Amino acid sequence: NQSITLNTATNAFTGAVSITTSGTGGATVISGGTDLNLAAVNVGAGFTASTVGNLNVTQNLTASGSVSLTADSDGNTTGAFSVFNGVTVNSGGGTITVTADDFILNGTGAINAGSGSVNLRQSNAVPIDLGSANTGVGNFSVSNAEFNAITTTGTLTIGLDSIASPVTADEVDAGSKNLTILTNSTINDDDDTGDAISTTGTLILQSAGPIGNLGGPQGLNINVGTLNLNGTGGSDAFITDSGANGGTLLGNLTTGGLGNINYTLALGALTVGTVTTAGNVTLAANAGSINDNADDGLADISGNAVTLTALGSGNGIGTVNGTFDTDVATLNINTGSGGASLLDIGDVNVTGFSSAANGSVSLSALGTLTLSATIASTGTGTVSLTGDADGNNTGGVVQGVG
């Protein structure tokens, strides 16, 4: 049940390394030389291997715990991670972490973490190409064939938020995987043709730079079940979702500063958890409704100038799961025939109001509701404007209604 450590800190192993432990013993292999070739590895706990050069898994690697595999450990861009054809790295449900200058699964080479997560990390600031993207030779790349050869019901995380590697995605098909992309740089696609990233699971984007500022006027094209966005540098995010999965949940979107968020859903209903920025927010459901994920009285959107558009027959804003709550400076509303129910938890200035609602439209504020726009209503529904909605005599409705 004891673990094994092999360490040649200043030299390379002259041949392939094979390790077998009995019981619950794990193993660690550290090479200070060039390349490290792992032959048969079968351990009863976790396994760690590291080398300054290339790390090649030439025969099956089986562990019963976390697996950490590092090539290019000195970060000088001369070490790739490779799994040979027909070979599988299997953690038995533990987390698998690969760090390298490039990531290669040859032929039917595979990674299987089961219920554990998989982390693919660049060892230096090399660009990251995902799917069909190919922005240069020698980049850290994960093809669609490699996405399909990775098994995890946890989360597949690509990148590190501490390294400024620009990420480019094109026609990524992640199936139902929960996918996280991290970088201290930018995240973009290479064109507006098709969906750059597709998954029925959750997509998490975290970057210090802009998201969707390159690759075409539609921004980053996606098709996901749930989207979370964490901007750490206050940059803009511009995203178009095809909605081919039948609608999207915006779980938690934040820019970390004055960044603007522009999100358009082409098809289906848009459900909003929380959107937070000191900048402006534009949310559009071009053929569906926009609704609160939970009727909890908390602001669904906190921002400066906010535009909400829900178009199409029977579609509206805040008509399911309770009133849609905001905490914004200005509000521009464009709703279809489904009506609208919105409450701002402070003072709000309504700068645009267009409605085709046959259902009722209710705009309220706990503070002062200022109407700076003419109400353009082509439907038959009633329109209700309320200030001081909590009745504590600290607001009202000001200016005329056109």
mmCIF file of C-alpha atoms in Angstrom:
data_model
loop_
_atom_site.group_PDB
_atom_site.id
_atom_site.type_symbol
_atom_site.label_atom_id
_atom_site.label_comp_id
_atom_site.label_asym_id
_atom_site.label_seq_id
_atom_site.Cartn_x
_atom_site.Cartn_y
_atom_site.Cartn_z
ATOM 1 C CA ASN A 1 0.000 0.000 0.000
ATOM 2 C CA GLN A 2 3.015 2.300 -0.102
ATOM 3 C CA SER A 3 3.526 4.971 -2.761
ATOM 4 C CA ILE A 4 6.481 5.191 -5.130
ATOM 5 C CA THR A 5 8.499 8.282 -6.099
ATOM 6 C CA LEU A 6 11.014 8.302 -8.975
ATOM 7 C CA ASN A 7 12.939 11.565 -9.295
ATOM 8 C CA THR A 8 15.760 12.329 -11.738
ATOM 9 C CA ALA A 9 15.841 16.061 -11.122
ATOM 10 C CA THR A 10 18.713 16.805 -13.496
ATOM 11 C CA ASN A 11 18.634 13.831 -15.866
ATOM 12 C CA ALA A 12 16.254 12.041 -18.177
ATOM 13 C CA PHE A 13 15.005 8.491 -17.824
ATOM 14 C CA THR A 14 16.846 6.450 -20.453
ATOM 15 C CA GLY A 15 13.822 4.294 -21.266
ATOM 16 C CA ALA A 16 10.067 4.084 -20.810
ATOM 17 C CA VAL A 17 8.794 4.086 -17.244
ATOM 18 C CA SER A 18 6.369 1.402 -16.052
ATOM 19 C CA ILE A 19 4.869 1.405 -12.566
ATOM 20 C CA THR A 20 2.525 -0.920 -10.727
ATOM 21 C CA THR A 21 1.525 -0.514 -7.097
ATOM 22 C CA SER A 22 -0.550 -2.831 -4.966
ATOM 23 C CA GLY A 23 -3.432 -1.809 -2.748
ATOM 24 C CA THR A 24 -3.851 1.923 -2.324
ATOM 25 C CA GLY A 25 -0.354 3.019 -3.269
ATOM 26 C CA GLY A 26 0.120 5.903 -5.678
ATOM 27 C CA ALA A 27 3.178 7.053 -7.629
ATOM 28 C CA THR A 28 5.147 10.148 -8.652
ATOM 29 C CA VAL A 29 7.601 10.402 -11.567
ATOM 30 C CA ILE A 30 9.708 13.539 -12.060
ATOM 31 C CA SER A 31 12.148 13.887 -14.947
ATOM 32 C CA GLY A 32 14.646 16.704 -15.220
ATOM 33 C CA GLY A 33 15.757 15.606 -18.665
ATOM 34 C CA THR A 34 14.110 16.014 -22.050
ATOM 35 C CA ASP A 35 11.231 13.625 -22.770
ATOM 36 C CA LEU A 36 9.374 11.236 -20.482
ATOM 37 C CA ASN A 37 7.714 8.136 -21.913
ATOM 38 C CA LEU A 38 5.193 6.389 -19.700
ATOM 39 C CA ALA A 39 4.589 2.735 -20.476
ATOM 40 C CA ALA A 40 2.106 0.671 -18.443
ATOM 41 C CA VAL A 41 1.044 2.495 -15.262
ATOM 42 C CA ASN A 42 -1.383 0.884 -12.828
ATOM 43 C CA VAL A 43 -1.630 2.435 -9.357
ATOM 44 C CA GLY A 44 -4.108 2.157 -6.533
ATOM 45 C CA ALA A 45 -4.263 5.877 -5.741
ATOM 46 C CA GLY A 46 -3.258 9.118 -7.469
ATOM 47 C CA PHE A 47 -0.487 9.521 -10.037
ATOM 48 C CA THR A 48 1.788 12.453 -10.900
ATOM 49 C CA ALA A 49 4.319 12.752 -13.721
ATOM 50 C CA SER A 50 6.344 15.801 -14.760
ATOM 51 C CA THR A 51 9.092 16.548 -17.289
ATOM 52 C CA VAL A 52 10.701 19.588 -18.880
ATOM 53 C CA GLY A 53 10.241 18.063 -22.326
ATOM 54 C CA ASN A 54 7.517 16.028 -24.036
ATOM 55 C CA LEU A 55 5.371 13.659 -21.970
ATOM 56 C CA ASN A 56 4.176 10.639 -23.952
ATOM 57 C CA VAL A 57 1.699 8.098 -22.613
ATOM 58 C CA THR A 58 2.521 5.024 -24.698
ATOM 59 C CA GLN A 59 0.455 2.401 -22.824
ATOM 60 C CA ASN A 60 -2.651 2.507 -20.648
ATOM 61 C CA LEU A 61 -2.411 4.614 -17.504
ATOM 62 C CA THR A 62 -4.842 3.537 -14.803
ATOM 63 C CA ALA A 63 -5.164 5.231 -11.413
ATOM 64 C CA SER A 64 -7.668 5.397 -8.574
ATOM 65 C CA GLY A 65 -7.405 9.058 -7.766
ATOM 66 C CA SER A 66 -6.258 12.408 -9.123
ATOM 67 C CA VAL A 67 -3.867 12.319 -12.073
ATOM 68 C CA SER A 68 -1.477 15.191 -12.839
ATOM 69 C CA LEU A 69 0.565 15.071 -16.053
ATOM 70 C CA THR A 70 2.931 17.942 -16.876
ATOM 71 C CA ALA A 71 5.096 18.501 -19.951
ATOM 72 C CA ASP A 72 7.199 21.631 -20.507
ATOM 73 C CA SER A 73 7.467 22.039 -16.738
ATOM 74 C CA ASP A 74 9.942 24.897 -17.200
ATOM 75 C CA GLY A 75 7.509 26.762 -19.479
ATOM 76 C CA ASN A 76 9.967 27.265 -22.338
ATOM 77 C CA THR A 77 7.496 26.105 -25.060
ATOM 78 C CA THR A 78 9.250 22.815 -25.852
ATOM 79 C CA GLY A 79 7.047 20.164 -24.286
ATOM 80 C CA ALA A 80 3.848 18.584 -25.648
ATOM 81 C CA PHE A 81 1.560 16.073 -23.971
ATOM 82 C CA SER A 82 0.650 13.087 -26.121
ATOM 83 C CA VAL A 83 -1.479 9.954 -25.689
ATOM 84 C CA PHE A 84 -0.649 7.255 -28.212
ATOM 85 C CA ASN A 85 -3.191 5.579 -30.483
ATOM 86 C CA GLY A 86 -5.345 3.044 -28.623
ATOM 87 C CA VAL A 87 -4.151 4.218 -25.194
ATOM 88 C CA THR A 88 -6.402 5.547 -22.385
ATOM 89 C CA VAL A 89 -5.604 7.649 -19.322
ATOM 90 C CA ASN A 90 -8.163 6.593 -16.686
ATOM 91 C CA SER A 91 -8.413 8.135 -13.217
ATOM 92 C CA GLY A 92 -11.257 6.023 -11.865
ATOM 93 C CA GLY A 93 -13.281 9.157 -11.153
ATOM 94 C CA GLY A 94 -10.445 11.385 -9.974
ATOM 95 C CA THR A 95 -9.568 14.757 -11.479
ATOM 96 C CA ILE A 96 -7.193 14.628 -14.457
ATOM 97 C CA THR A 97 -4.968 17.684 -14.996
ATOM 98 C CA VAL A 98 -2.754 18.042 -18.063
ATOM 99 C CA THR A 99 -0.306 20.941 -18.384
ATOM 100 C CA ALA A 100 1.722 21.299 -21.589
ATOM 101 C CA ASP A 101 2.709 23.444 -24.542
ATOM 102 C CA ASP A 102 0.342 21.395 -26.712
ATOM 103 C CA PHE A 103 -2.261 18.660 -26.217
ATOM 104 C CA ILE A 104 -2.387 15.639 -28.547
ATOM 105 C CA LEU A 105 -4.631 12.573 -28.517
ATOM 106 C CA ASN A 106 -3.437 10.344 -31.346
ATOM 107 C CA GLY A 107 -5.972 8.169 -33.173
ATOM 108 C CA THR A 108 -8.182 6.540 -30.552
ATOM 109 C CA GLY A 109 -6.115 7.862 -27.665
ATOM 110 C CA ALA A 110 -8.468 8.928 -24.863
ATOM 111 C CA ILE A 111 -8.877 10.480 -21.417
ATOM 112 C CA ASN A 112 -11.493 9.139 -19.019
ATOM 113 C CA ALA A 113 -12.137 10.892 -15.708
ATOM 114 C CA GLY A 114 -15.604 9.414 -15.199
ATOM 115 C CA SER A 115 -17.386 11.632 -12.684
ATOM 116 C CA GLY A 116 -14.173 13.586 -12.105
ATOM 117 C CA SER A 117 -13.224 16.796 -13.888
ATOM 118 C CA VAL A 118 -10.594 17.306 -16.596
ATOM 119 C CA ASN A 119 -8.270 20.326 -16.661
ATOM 120 C CA LEU A 120 -6.242 21.109 -19.793
ATOM 121 C CA ARG A 121 -3.752 23.877 -19.085
ATOM 122 C CA GLN A 122 -1.271 25.710 -21.257
ATOM 123 C CA SER A 123 2.261 25.817 -19.827
ATOM 124 C CA ASN A 124 3.007 29.268 -21.272
ATOM 125 C CA ALA A 125 1.274 32.136 -23.104
ATOM 126 C CA VAL A 126 0.821 30.156 -26.320
ATOM 127 C CA PRO A 127 -2.464 30.862 -28.186
ATOM 128 C CA ILE A 128 -5.277 28.342 -27.601
ATOM 129 C CA ASP A 129 -7.212 26.950 -30.588
ATOM 130 C CA LEU A 130 -10.432 25.021 -30.005
ATOM 131 C CA GLY A 131 -12.429 22.911 -32.465
ATOM 132 C CA SER A 132 -11.609 23.766 -36.074
ATOM 133 C CA ALA A 133 -9.749 26.959 -35.193
ATOM 134 C CA ASN A 134 -6.180 27.129 -36.499
ATOM 135 C CA THR A 135 -4.545 30.471 -35.817
ATOM 136 C CA GLY A 136 -0.947 29.269 -36.021
ATOM 137 C CA VAL A 137 1.494 26.368 -35.882
ATOM 138 C CA GLY A 138 2.561 25.273 -32.429
ATOM 139 C CA ASN A 139 -0.519 26.498 -30.576
ATOM 140 C CA PHE A 140 -2.192 24.676 -27.695
ATOM 141 C CA SER A 141 -5.057 23.070 -29.573
ATOM 142 C CA VAL A 142 -7.992 20.800 -28.767
ATOM 143 C CA SER A 143 -9.790 19.457 -31.845
ATOM 144 C CA ASN A 144 -13.353 18.187 -31.969
ATOM 145 C CA ALA A 145 -12.032 14.631 -32.228
ATOM 146 C CA GLU A 146 -10.137 15.258 -28.997
ATOM 147 C CA PHE A 147 -13.202 16.788 -27.330
ATOM 148 C CA ASN A 148 -15.082 13.580 -28.190
ATOM 149 C CA ALA A 149 -12.266 11.419 -26.781
ATOM 150 C CA ILE A 150 -12.481 13.076 -23.361
ATOM 151 C CA THR A 151 -14.971 11.504 -20.947
ATOM 152 C CA THR A 152 -16.152 13.484 -17.932
ATOM 153 C CA THR A 153 -19.498 14.123 -16.293
ATOM 154 C CA GLY A 154 -17.808 16.815 -14.218
ATOM 155 C CA THR A 155 -16.348 19.900 -15.909
ATOM 156 C CA LEU A 156 -13.866 20.142 -18.762
ATOM 157 C CA THR A 157 -11.751 23.251 -18.100
ATOM 158 C CA ILE A 158 -9.390 24.601 -20.737
ATOM 159 C CA GLY A 159 -6.794 27.273 -20.006
ATOM 160 C CA LEU A 160 -5.504 29.176 -16.995
ATOM 161 C CA ASP A 161 -6.745 32.605 -15.920
ATOM 162 C CA SER A 162 -3.206 33.568 -14.844
ATOM 163 C CA ILE A 163 -1.719 33.241 -18.380
ATOM 164 C CA ALA A 164 -2.498 35.672 -21.223
ATOM 165 C CA SER A 165 -3.262 33.163 -23.983
ATOM 166 C CA PRO A 166 -5.738 34.433 -26.599
ATOM 167 C CA VAL A 167 -8.456 31.813 -27.183
ATOM 168 C CA THR A 168 -10.050 31.201 -30.599
ATOM 169 C CA ALA A 169 -12.940 28.762 -31.041
ATOM 170 C CA ASP A 170 -14.531 27.480 -34.233
ATOM 171 C CA GLU A 171 -17.275 24.854 -34.559
ATOM 172 C CA VAL A 172 -16.547 23.315 -31.155
ATOM 173 C CA ASP A 173 -19.004 20.487 -30.475
ATOM 174 C CA ALA A 174 -18.703 19.648 -26.790
ATOM 175 C CA GLY A 175 -21.813 17.459 -26.759
ATOM 176 C CA SER A 176 -23.340 17.642 -23.280
ATOM 177 C CA LYS A 177 -20.107 18.489 -21.478
ATOM 178 C CA ASN A 178 -19.887 21.321 -18.977
ATOM 179 C CA LEU A 179 -17.132 23.450 -20.502
ATOM 180 C CA THR A 180 -15.074 26.191 -18.849
ATOM 181 C CA ILE A 181 -12.648 28.409 -20.762
ATOM 182 C CA LEU A 182 -10.143 30.474 -18.766
ATOM 183 C CA THR A 183 -7.604 33.057 -19.914
ATOM 184 C CA ASN A 184 -5.965 36.290 -18.881
ATOM 185 C CA SER A 185 -6.450 37.443 -22.486
ATOM 186 C CA THR A 186 -9.376 37.351 -24.968
ATOM 187 C CA ILE A 187 -11.963 34.784 -26.119
ATOM 188 C CA ASN A 188 -13.187 34.960 -29.725
ATOM 189 C CA ASP A 189 -14.340 32.936 -32.706
ATOM 190 C CA ASP A 190 -12.860 33.189 -36.191
ATOM 191 C CA ASP A 191 -16.065 34.033 -38.098
ATOM 192 C CA ASP A 192 -19.857 34.354 -37.855
ATOM 193 C CA THR A 193 -20.517 31.057 -39.682
ATOM 194 C CA GLY A 194 -22.285 28.565 -37.447
ATOM 195 C CA ASP A 195 -21.800 28.171 -33.707
ATOM 196 C CA ALA A 196 -18.240 28.535 -32.479
ATOM 197 C CA ILE A 197 -19.062 26.676 -29.237
ATOM 198 C CA SER A 198 -21.951 24.263 -28.803
ATOM 199 C CA THR A 199 -22.975 22.247 -25.740
ATOM 200 C CA THR A 200 -26.251 21.293 -24.126
ATOM 201 C CA GLY A 201 -24.461 21.671 -20.798
ATOM 202 C CA THR A 202 -23.039 24.765 -19.108
ATOM 203 C CA LEU A 203 -20.473 27.064 -20.722
ATOM 204 C CA ILE A 204 -18.374 29.239 -18.413
ATOM 205 C CA LEU A 205 -16.234 31.983 -19.948
ATOM 206 C CA GLN A 206 -13.663 33.784 -17.806
ATOM 207 C CA SER A 207 -11.259 36.323 -19.250
ATOM 208 C CA ALA A 208 -9.456 39.532 -18.385
ATOM 209 C CA GLY A 209 -9.863 40.818 -21.947
ATOM 210 C CA PRO A 210 -12.830 41.290 -24.295
ATOM 211 C CA ILE A 211 -15.071 38.406 -25.334
ATOM 212 C CA GLY A 212 -16.374 38.413 -28.907
ATOM 213 C CA ASN A 213 -14.561 41.555 -30.072
ATOM 214 C CA LEU A 214 -13.089 39.736 -33.105
ATOM 215 C CA GLY A 215 -14.416 37.257 -35.653
ATOM 216 C CA GLY A 216 -17.357 39.206 -37.053
ATOM 217 C CA PRO A 217 -20.139 41.627 -36.044
ATOM 218 C CA GLN A 218 -22.135 38.923 -34.216
ATOM 219 C CA GLY A 219 -19.442 38.556 -31.580
ATOM 220 C CA LEU A 220 -18.830 35.095 -30.124
ATOM 221 C CA ASN A 221 -21.352 32.670 -31.642
ATOM 222 C CA ILE A 222 -22.558 29.986 -29.243
ATOM 223 C CA ASN A 223 -25.331 27.443 -28.701
ATOM 224 C CA VAL A 224 -25.494 26.416 -25.039
ATOM 225 C CA GLY A 225 -27.860 25.278 -22.324
ATOM 226 C CA THR A 226 -26.517 27.619 -19.646
ATOM 227 C CA LEU A 227 -24.050 30.503 -19.931
ATOM 228 C CA ASN A 228 -21.947 31.943 -17.114
ATOM 229 C CA LEU A 229 -19.520 34.771 -17.783
ATOM 230 C CA ASN A 230 -16.887 36.178 -15.457
ATOM 231 C CA GLY A 231 -14.982 39.156 -16.796
ATOM 232 C CA THR A 232 -12.081 40.023 -14.500
ATOM 233 C CA GLY A 233 -10.792 43.086 -16.337
ATOM 234 C CA GLY A 234 -13.905 45.165 -16.947
ATOM 235 C CA SER A 235 -13.884 44.471 -20.695
ATOM 236 C CA ASP A 236 -16.843 44.135 -23.073
ATOM 237 C CA ALA A 237 -18.624 40.883 -23.927
ATOM 238 C CA PHE A 238 -20.515 40.507 -27.222
ATOM 239 C CA ILE A 239 -22.285 37.158 -27.687
ATOM 240 C CA THR A 240 -24.855 35.743 -30.126
ATOM 241 C CA ASP A 241 -26.631 32.502 -29.192
ATOM 242 C CA SER A 242 -28.392 30.578 -31.965
ATOM 243 C CA GLY A 243 -30.820 29.047 -29.451
ATOM 244 C CA ALA A 244 -30.772 25.734 -31.312
ATOM 245 C CA ASN A 245 -30.961 23.951 -27.943
ATOM 246 C CA GLY A 246 -34.388 25.500 -27.384
ATOM 247 C CA GLY A 247 -33.540 28.412 -25.090
ATOM 248 C CA THR A 248 -30.783 29.522 -22.726
ATOM 249 C CA LEU A 249 -30.289 30.243 -19.047
ATOM 250 C CA LEU A 250 -27.972 33.144 -18.260
ATOM 251 C CA GLY A 251 -26.728 31.941 -14.894
ATOM 252 C CA ASN A 252 -24.328 34.657 -13.753
ATOM 253 C CA LEU A 253 -22.801 37.286 -16.035
ATOM 254 C CA THR A 254 -20.382 39.916 -14.739
ATOM 255 C CA THR A 255 -17.675 42.112 -16.271
ATOM 256 C CA GLY A 256 -15.785 43.082 -13.139
ATOM 257 C CA GLY A 257 -15.982 46.780 -14.048
ATOM 258 C CA LEU A 258 -17.313 49.107 -16.747
ATOM 259 C CA GLY A 259 -17.555 46.481 -19.475
ATOM 260 C CA ASN A 260 -20.667 46.359 -21.647
ATOM 261 C CA ILE A 261 -22.631 43.114 -22.088
ATOM 262 C CA ASN A 262 -24.435 42.518 -25.378
ATOM 263 C CA TYR A 263 -26.244 39.179 -25.659
ATOM 264 C CA THR A 264 -28.684 38.112 -28.377
ATOM 265 C CA LEU A 265 -30.687 34.872 -28.422
ATOM 266 C CA ALA A 266 -31.977 34.061 -31.910
ATOM 267 C CA LEU A 267 -34.474 31.357 -30.928
ATOM 268 C CA GLY A 268 -36.206 30.264 -27.748
ATOM 269 C CA ALA A 269 -36.812 31.748 -24.337
ATOM 270 C CA LEU A 270 -34.158 33.594 -22.350
ATOM 271 C CA THR A 271 -34.067 32.996 -18.593
ATOM 272 C CA VAL A 272 -31.922 35.349 -16.538
ATOM 273 C CA GLY A 273 -30.196 34.605 -13.246
ATOM 274 C CA THR A 274 -28.001 37.645 -12.541
ATOM 275 C CA VAL A 275 -26.288 40.110 -14.875
ATOM 276 C CA THR A 276 -23.976 42.591 -13.146
ATOM 277 C CA THR A 277 -21.809 45.375 -14.571
ATOM 278 C CA ALA A 278 -21.109 49.069 -14.108
ATOM 279 C CA GLY A 279 -21.435 49.350 -17.885
ATOM 280 C CA ASN A 280 -24.389 48.932 -20.225
ATOM 281 C CA VAL A 281 -26.443 45.781 -20.855
ATOM 282 C CA THR A 282 -28.332 44.742 -23.980
ATOM 283 C CA LEU A 283 -30.355 41.522 -23.849
ATOM 284 C CA ALA A 284 -32.453 40.437 -26.826
ATOM 285 C CA ALA A 285 -34.646 37.385 -27.353
ATOM 286 C CA ASN A 286 -35.516 37.766 -31.009
ATOM 287 C CA ALA A 287 -38.155 35.034 -30.994
ATOM 288 C CA GLY A 288 -38.880 34.436 -27.320
ATOM 289 C CA SER A 289 -39.517 35.861 -23.880
ATOM 290 C CA ILE A 290 -37.136 37.223 -21.240
ATOM 291 C CA ASN A 291 -37.909 36.055 -17.731
ATOM 292 C CA ASP A 292 -36.550 35.835 -14.206
ATOM 293 C CA ASN A 293 -34.982 32.531 -13.157
ATOM 294 C CA ALA A 294 -36.401 32.917 -9.629
ATOM 295 C CA ASP A 295 -38.993 35.224 -8.094
ATOM 296 C CA ASP A 296 -36.668 36.214 -5.236
ATOM 297 C CA GLY A 297 -37.015 40.009 -5.252
ATOM 298 C CA LEU A 298 -33.326 40.444 -6.119
ATOM 299 C CA ALA A 299 -32.139 42.387 -9.160
ATOM 300 C CA ASP A 300 -31.851 40.223 -12.248
ATOM 301 C CA ILE A 301 -29.840 42.970 -13.953
ATOM 302 C CA SER A 302 -27.626 45.591 -12.321
ATOM 303 C CA GLY A 303 -26.116 48.072 -14.728
ATOM 304 C CA ASN A 304 -26.102 51.537 -16.216
ATOM 305 C CA ALA A 305 -28.111 51.794 -19.459
ATOM 306 C CA VAL A 306 -30.112 48.609 -20.075
ATOM 307 C CA THR A 307 -32.031 47.585 -23.193
ATOM 308 C CA LEU A 308 -34.400 44.603 -23.113
ATOM 309 C CA THR A 309 -35.983 43.250 -26.302
ATOM 310 C CA ALA A 310 -38.389 40.301 -26.469
ATOM 311 C CA LEU A 311 -39.994 39.932 -29.875
ATOM 312 C CA GLY A 312 -42.466 37.558 -31.469
ATOM 313 C CA SER A 313 -46.055 36.551 -30.962
ATOM 314 C CA GLY A 314 -46.961 35.864 -27.357
ATOM 315 C CA ASN A 315 -43.533 36.798 -26.025
ATOM 316 C CA GLY A 316 -42.865 39.317 -23.317
ATOM 317 C CA ILE A 317 -40.674 40.308 -20.369
ATOM 318 C CA GLY A 318 -41.231 39.217 -16.783
ATOM 319 C CA THR A 319 -44.369 37.233 -17.530
ATOM 320 C CA VAL A 320 -43.121 33.926 -16.044
ATOM 321 C CA ASN A 321 -41.548 33.299 -12.602
ATOM 322 C CA GLY A 322 -42.655 36.666 -11.287
ATOM 323 C CA THR A 323 -41.760 40.270 -12.054
ATOM 324 C CA PHE A 324 -38.445 40.919 -13.797
ATOM 325 C CA ASP A 325 -36.336 42.948 -11.357
ATOM 326 C CA THR A 326 -33.702 45.531 -12.285
ATOM 327 C CA ASP A 327 -31.326 47.936 -10.577
ATOM 328 C CA VAL A 328 -30.339 50.261 -13.418
ATOM 329 C CA ALA A 329 -29.994 53.928 -14.301
ATOM 330 C CA THR A 330 -31.908 53.881 -17.600
ATOM 331 C CA LEU A 331 -34.202 51.335 -19.197
ATOM 332 C CA ASN A 332 -35.197 50.840 -22.831
ATOM 333 C CA ILE A 333 -37.963 48.264 -23.383
ATOM 334 C CA ASN A 334 -39.170 46.602 -26.570
ATOM 335 C CA THR A 335 -41.693 43.815 -26.000
ATOM 336 C CA GLY A 336 -43.866 41.620 -28.163
ATOM 337 C CA SER A 337 -47.490 40.717 -27.663
ATOM 338 C CA GLY A 338 -46.925 38.821 -24.399
ATOM 339 C CA GLY A 339 -46.801 41.898 -22.212
ATOM 340 C CA ALA A 340 -44.284 42.922 -19.571
ATOM 341 C CA SER A 341 -43.888 43.200 -15.802
ATOM 342 C CA LEU A 342 -40.774 44.984 -14.519
ATOM 343 C CA LEU A 343 -39.733 46.441 -11.172
ATOM 344 C CA ASP A 344 -36.663 48.566 -10.548
ATOM 345 C CA ILE A 345 -35.456 48.441 -6.943
ATOM 346 C CA GLY A 346 -34.321 52.086 -7.015
ATOM 347 C CA ASP A 347 -34.837 55.075 -9.306
ATOM 348 C CA VAL A 348 -35.027 54.459 -13.043
ATOM 349 C CA ASN A 349 -35.312 56.585 -16.173
ATOM 350 C CA VAL A 350 -37.309 54.913 -18.960
ATOM 351 C CA THR A 351 -35.699 56.151 -22.175
ATOM 352 C CA GLY A 352 -37.505 53.886 -24.621
ATOM 353 C CA PHE A 353 -40.838 52.062 -24.551
ATOM 354 C CA SER A 354 -42.215 50.040 -27.446
ATOM 355 C CA SER A 355 -44.930 47.435 -26.950
ATOM 356 C CA ALA A 356 -47.131 45.281 -29.134
ATOM 357 C CA ALA A 357 -48.675 43.703 -26.059
ATOM 358 C CA ASN A 358 -52.192 42.403 -25.990
ATOM 359 C CA GLY A 359 -51.456 41.533 -22.381
ATOM 360 C CA SER A 360 -50.828 44.113 -19.698
ATOM 361 C CA VAL A 361 -47.610 46.092 -19.306
ATOM 362 C CA SER A 362 -46.531 47.100 -15.798
ATOM 363 C CA LEU A 363 -43.481 49.260 -15.086
ATOM 364 C CA SER A 364 -42.718 50.009 -11.430
ATOM 365 C CA ALA A 365 -39.950 51.483 -9.307
ATOM 366 C CA LEU A 366 -39.404 51.480 -5.572
ATOM 367 C CA GLY A 367 -38.110 55.006 -6.036
ATOM 368 C CA THR A 368 -38.845 57.492 -8.808
ATOM 369 C CA LEU A 369 -39.881 56.289 -12.246
ATOM 370 C CA THR A 370 -39.001 58.942 -14.806
ATOM 371 C CA LEU A 371 -40.613 58.556 -18.210
ATOM 372 C CA SER A 372 -38.408 60.244 -20.801
ATOM 373 C CA ALA A 373 -39.876 58.463 -23.797
ATOM 374 C CA THR A 374 -43.190 58.338 -25.590
ATOM 375 C CA ILE A 375 -45.024 55.059 -25.070
ATOM 376 C CA ALA A 376 -45.292 53.405 -28.480
ATOM 377 C CA SER A 377 -47.999 50.808 -27.962
ATOM 378 C CA THR A 378 -49.631 48.986 -30.872
ATOM 379 C CA GLY A 379 -51.337 46.287 -28.803
ATOM 380 C CA THR A 380 -54.606 46.223 -26.924
ATOM 381 C CA GLY A 381 -53.148 45.675 -23.451
ATOM 382 C CA THR A 382 -53.194 48.193 -20.634
ATOM 383 C CA VAL A 383 -50.111 50.110 -19.497
ATOM 384 C CA SER A 384 -49.449 50.765 -15.809
ATOM 385 C CA LEU A 385 -46.690 53.029 -14.422
ATOM 386 C CA THR A 386 -45.926 53.073 -10.700
ATOM 387 C CA GLY A 387 -43.375 54.935 -8.618
ATOM 388 C CA ASP A 388 -42.847 54.498 -4.871
ATOM 389 C CA ALA A 389 -44.016 50.906 -5.317
ATOM 390 C CA ASP A 390 -43.200 50.033 -1.714
ATOM 391 C CA GLY A 391 -45.322 52.930 -0.421
ATOM 392 C CA ASN A 392 -42.647 54.575 1.727
ATOM 393 C CA ASN A 393 -43.156 58.023 0.150
ATOM 394 C CA THR A 394 -39.701 58.232 -1.444
ATOM 395 C CA GLY A 395 -40.617 58.321 -5.136
ATOM 396 C CA GLY A 396 -43.267 58.607 -7.763
ATOM 397 C CA VAL A 397 -43.831 58.948 -11.504
ATOM 398 C CA VAL A 398 -42.524 62.086 -13.125
ATOM 399 C CA GLN A 399 -42.862 63.703 -16.558
ATOM 400 C CA GLY A 400 -45.674 63.204 -19.017
ATOM 401 C CA VAL A 401 -46.729 60.015 -20.764
ATOM 402 C CA GLY A 402 -47.059 60.240 -24.504
#
